Short mmCIF file of C-alpha atoms in Angstrom, two decimals:
data_model
loop_
_atom_site.label_atom_id
_atom_site.label_comp_id
_atom_site.label_asym_id
_atom_site.label_seq_id
_atom_site.Cartn_x
_atom_site.Cartn_y
_atom_site.Cartn_z
CA UNK F 1 0.00 0.00 0.00
CA UNK F 2 1.27 3.46 -0.93
CA UNK F 3 0.90 6.24 1.61
CA UNK F 4 1.27 9.91 0.73
CA UNK F 5 1.84 12.92 2.94
CA UNK F 6 3.64 16.22 3.09
CA UNK F 7 7.32 15.94 3.90
CA UNK F 8 8.72 17.27 7.14
CA UNK F 9 12.28 18.24 7.98
CA UNK F 10 12.91 14.68 9.18
CA UNK F 11 12.35 13.50 5.57
CA UNK F 12 14.94 15.86 4.06
CA UNK F 13 17.83 13.38 4.05
CA UNK F 14 15.84 10.62 2.29
CA UNK F 15 14.33 13.03 -0.25
CA UNK F 16 17.77 14.47 -0.99
CA UNK F 17 19.28 11.00 -1.45
CA UNK F 18 16.51 9.98 -3.87
CA UNK F 19 16.87 13.13 -5.97
CA UNK F 20 20.67 13.07 -5.96
CA UNK F 21 20.69 9.41 -7.08
CA UNK F 22 18.65 10.44 -10.14
CA UNK F 23 20.43 13.67 -11.03
CA UNK F 24 21.82 14.31 -14.49
CA UNK F 25 25.42 13.90 -13.39
CA UNK F 26 24.58 10.38 -12.22
CA UNK F 27 22.82 9.32 -15.41
CA UNK F 28 19.32 10.46 -14.41
CA UNK F 29 17.12 13.13 -15.94
CA UNK F 30 16.81 15.55 -13.01
CA UNK F 31 18.34 18.99 -13.37
CA UNK F 32 20.14 20.67 -10.52
CA UNK F 33 21.63 19.47 -7.29
CA UNK F 34 19.49 18.58 -4.31
CA UNK F 35 21.59 18.41 -1.12
CA UNK F 36 19.80 18.03 2.20
CA UNK F 37 20.11 21.73 3.08
CA UNK F 38 18.26 22.71 -0.12
CA UNK F 39 15.43 20.32 0.75
CA UNK F 40 15.33 21.56 4.34
CA UNK F 41 15.17 25.18 3.14
CA UNK F 42 12.26 24.38 0.83
CA UNK F 43 10.33 22.68 3.63
CA UNK F 44 11.10 25.42 6.16
CA UNK F 45 9.98 28.13 3.72
CA UNK F 46 6.61 26.45 3.15
CA UNK F 47 7.25 24.97 -0.30
CA UNK F 48 5.34 21.68 -0.38
CA UNK F 49 7.04 18.38 -0.94
CA UNK F 50 4.69 15.42 -1.22
CA UNK F 51 6.22 12.05 -0.49
CA UNK F 52 5.03 8.48 -0.98
CA UNK F 53 6.10 5.68 1.34
CA UNK F 54 5.36 2.00 1.69
CA UNK F 55 3.97 0.38 4.89
CA UNK F 56 7.46 0.17 6.34
CA UNK F 57 8.02 3.91 5.82
CA UNK F 58 10.50 3.45 2.96
CA UNK F 59 10.51 6.43 0.58
CA UNK F 60 9.06 5.49 -2.82
CA UNK F 61 8.86 8.91 -4.42
CA UNK F 62 8.89 12.66 -3.90
CA UNK F 63 7.16 15.51 -5.71
CA UNK F 64 8.46 19.00 -5.03
CA UNK F 65 6.47 22.15 -5.66
CA UNK F 66 7.14 25.84 -5.32
CA UNK F 67 5.31 29.07 -5.67
CA UNK F 68 6.24 31.12 -8.71
CA UNK F 69 9.03 33.47 -7.67
CA UNK F 70 10.47 31.10 -5.05
CA UNK F 71 12.73 29.17 -7.39
CA UNK F 72 14.92 31.44 -9.47
CA UNK F 73 16.66 28.53 -11.23
CA UNK F 74 17.28 29.45 -14.88
CA UNK F 75 15.37 26.45 -16.35
CA UNK F 76 12.32 27.34 -14.22
CA UNK F 77 12.47 30.97 -15.30
CA UNK F 78 12.73 29.88 -18.95
CA UNK F 79 9.66 27.68 -18.47
CA UNK F 80 7.67 30.53 -16.94
CA UNK F 81 8.59 32.79 -19.87
CA UNK F 82 7.30 30.11 -22.25
CA UNK F 83 4.11 29.52 -20.22
CA UNK F 84 3.42 31.72 -17.18
CA UNK F 85 0.09 30.06 -16.44
CA UNK F 86 -2.61 31.58 -14.30
CA UNK F 87 -1.62 34.09 -11.62
CA UNK F 88 -2.03 31.47 -8.86
CA UNK F 89 -0.28 28.65 -10.78
CA UNK F 90 2.54 26.86 -9.03
CA UNK F 91 5.69 25.11 -10.23
CA UNK F 92 5.40 21.31 -10.14
CA UNK F 93 8.61 19.37 -9.89
CA UNK F 94 10.93 17.86 -9.86
CA UNK F 95 9.27 14.53 -9.23
CA UNK F 96 11.28 11.38 -8.68
CA UNK F 97 10.17 7.80 -8.15
CA UNK F 98 12.61 5.23 -6.78
CA UNK F 99 13.78 2.77 -9.41
CA UNK F 100 12.08 -0.22 -7.79
CA UNK F 101 8.74 1.60 -7.33
CA UNK F 102 8.22 2.75 -10.91
CA UNK F 103 5.04 1.57 -12.57
CA UNK F 104 3.33 0.88 -9.21
CA UNK F 105 1.07 3.95 -9.10
CA UNK F 106 3.38 6.14 -7.03
CA UNK F 107 3.16 9.11 -9.41
CA UNK F 108 -0.63 8.92 -9.43
CA UNK F 109 -0.67 8.88 -5.62
CA UNK F 110 1.69 11.83 -5.35
CA UNK F 111 -0.33 13.83 -7.86
CA UNK F 112 -3.65 13.03 -6.17
CA UNK F 113 -2.26 14.31 -2.86
CA UNK F 114 -0.94 17.42 -4.60
CA UNK F 115 -4.35 18.16 -6.13
CA UNK F 116 -5.94 17.80 -2.69
CA UNK F 117 -3.41 20.29 -1.29
CA UNK F 118 -3.86 22.80 -4.14
CA UNK F 119 -7.49 22.43 -5.26
CA UNK F 120 -8.27 24.32 -8.46
CA UNK F 121 -4.74 25.65 -8.90
CA UNK F 122 -2.77 25.09 -12.10
CA UNK F 123 0.41 23.02 -11.95
CA UNK F 124 3.12 23.95 -14.48
CA UNK F 125 6.09 21.70 -15.17
CA UNK F 126 8.82 21.06 -17.70
CA UNK F 127 10.20 17.78 -18.97
CA UNK F 128 13.09 17.28 -21.34
CA UNK F 129 11.71 16.14 -24.67
CA UNK F 130 14.16 13.23 -24.66
CA UNK F 131 12.42 11.78 -21.58
CA UNK F 132 9.45 9.99 -23.20
CA UNK F 133 8.70 7.90 -20.11
CA UNK F 134 8.05 10.97 -17.96
CA UNK F 135 6.14 12.73 -20.73
CA UNK F 136 3.87 9.73 -21.22
CA UNK F 137 3.29 9.33 -17.48
CA UNK F 138 2.29 12.98 -17.08
CA UNK F 139 0.03 12.96 -20.13
CA UNK F 140 -1.72 9.95 -18.56
CA UNK F 141 -2.41 12.13 -15.53
CA UNK F 142 -4.36 14.47 -17.82
CA UNK F 143 -1.71 17.13 -18.28
CA UNK F 144 -1.39 18.89 -21.61
CA UNK F 145 1.51 20.25 -23.58
CA UNK F 146 1.23 24.04 -23.65
CA UNK F 147 4.64 25.23 -24.82
CA UNK F 148 8.20 24.24 -25.73
CA UNK F 149 11.51 25.95 -25.15
CA UNK F 150 15.25 25.38 -25.48
CA UNK F 151 17.64 25.74 -22.59
CA UNK F 152 21.39 25.07 -22.71
CA UNK F 153 21.05 23.17 -25.98
CA UNK F 154 18.24 20.90 -24.76
CA UNK F 155 14.59 20.98 -25.79
CA UNK F 156 11.93 21.06 -23.08
CA UNK F 157 8.19 20.51 -23.11
CA UNK F 158 6.00 22.58 -20.78
CA UNK F 159 2.93 20.84 -19.38
CA UNK F 160 -0.07 22.22 -17.51
CA UNK F 161 -2.86 20.44 -15.71
CA UNK F 162 -5.27 23.28 -16.44
CA UNK F 163 -8.22 21.63 -18.23
CA UNK F 164 -8.80 24.64 -20.49
CA UNK F 165 -5.14 25.06 -21.46
CA UNK F 166 -4.74 25.35 -25.22
CA UNK F 167 -3.45 22.23 -26.96
#
């Protein structure tokens, strides 16, 4: 059984380890570096991190969010120039599922919890266009492609979960 909840500071180490294990410099698709202090700062500043665990409390996945303006990372700013979304939209991601939990419904559980936390608000995210697995998984959630942009020689797809977003 998958359990979801908001992360607390005691989860920072496990969330950091999961994200770092899947970072671009380790063969994964995640941009940026995610040391524990970055995760702790996000939690302390009120930026939601939804986590999924199994019955034993083992971390299966994490979905980070931030309010627009919190994360000044260049790829996020490029995404928001391509698709700013509604005024109350928030930045979705990164999301990371542990290797052995992929395909088990973890993403769906994380997203359902996120929607409960942010009812009616638009989620905006970017995915590298050479990451078809993530694109397909997010399209299955009902998200729609709303824009594309290039950043540092890579092409990115911007997705929104706003039902009336243009195709």
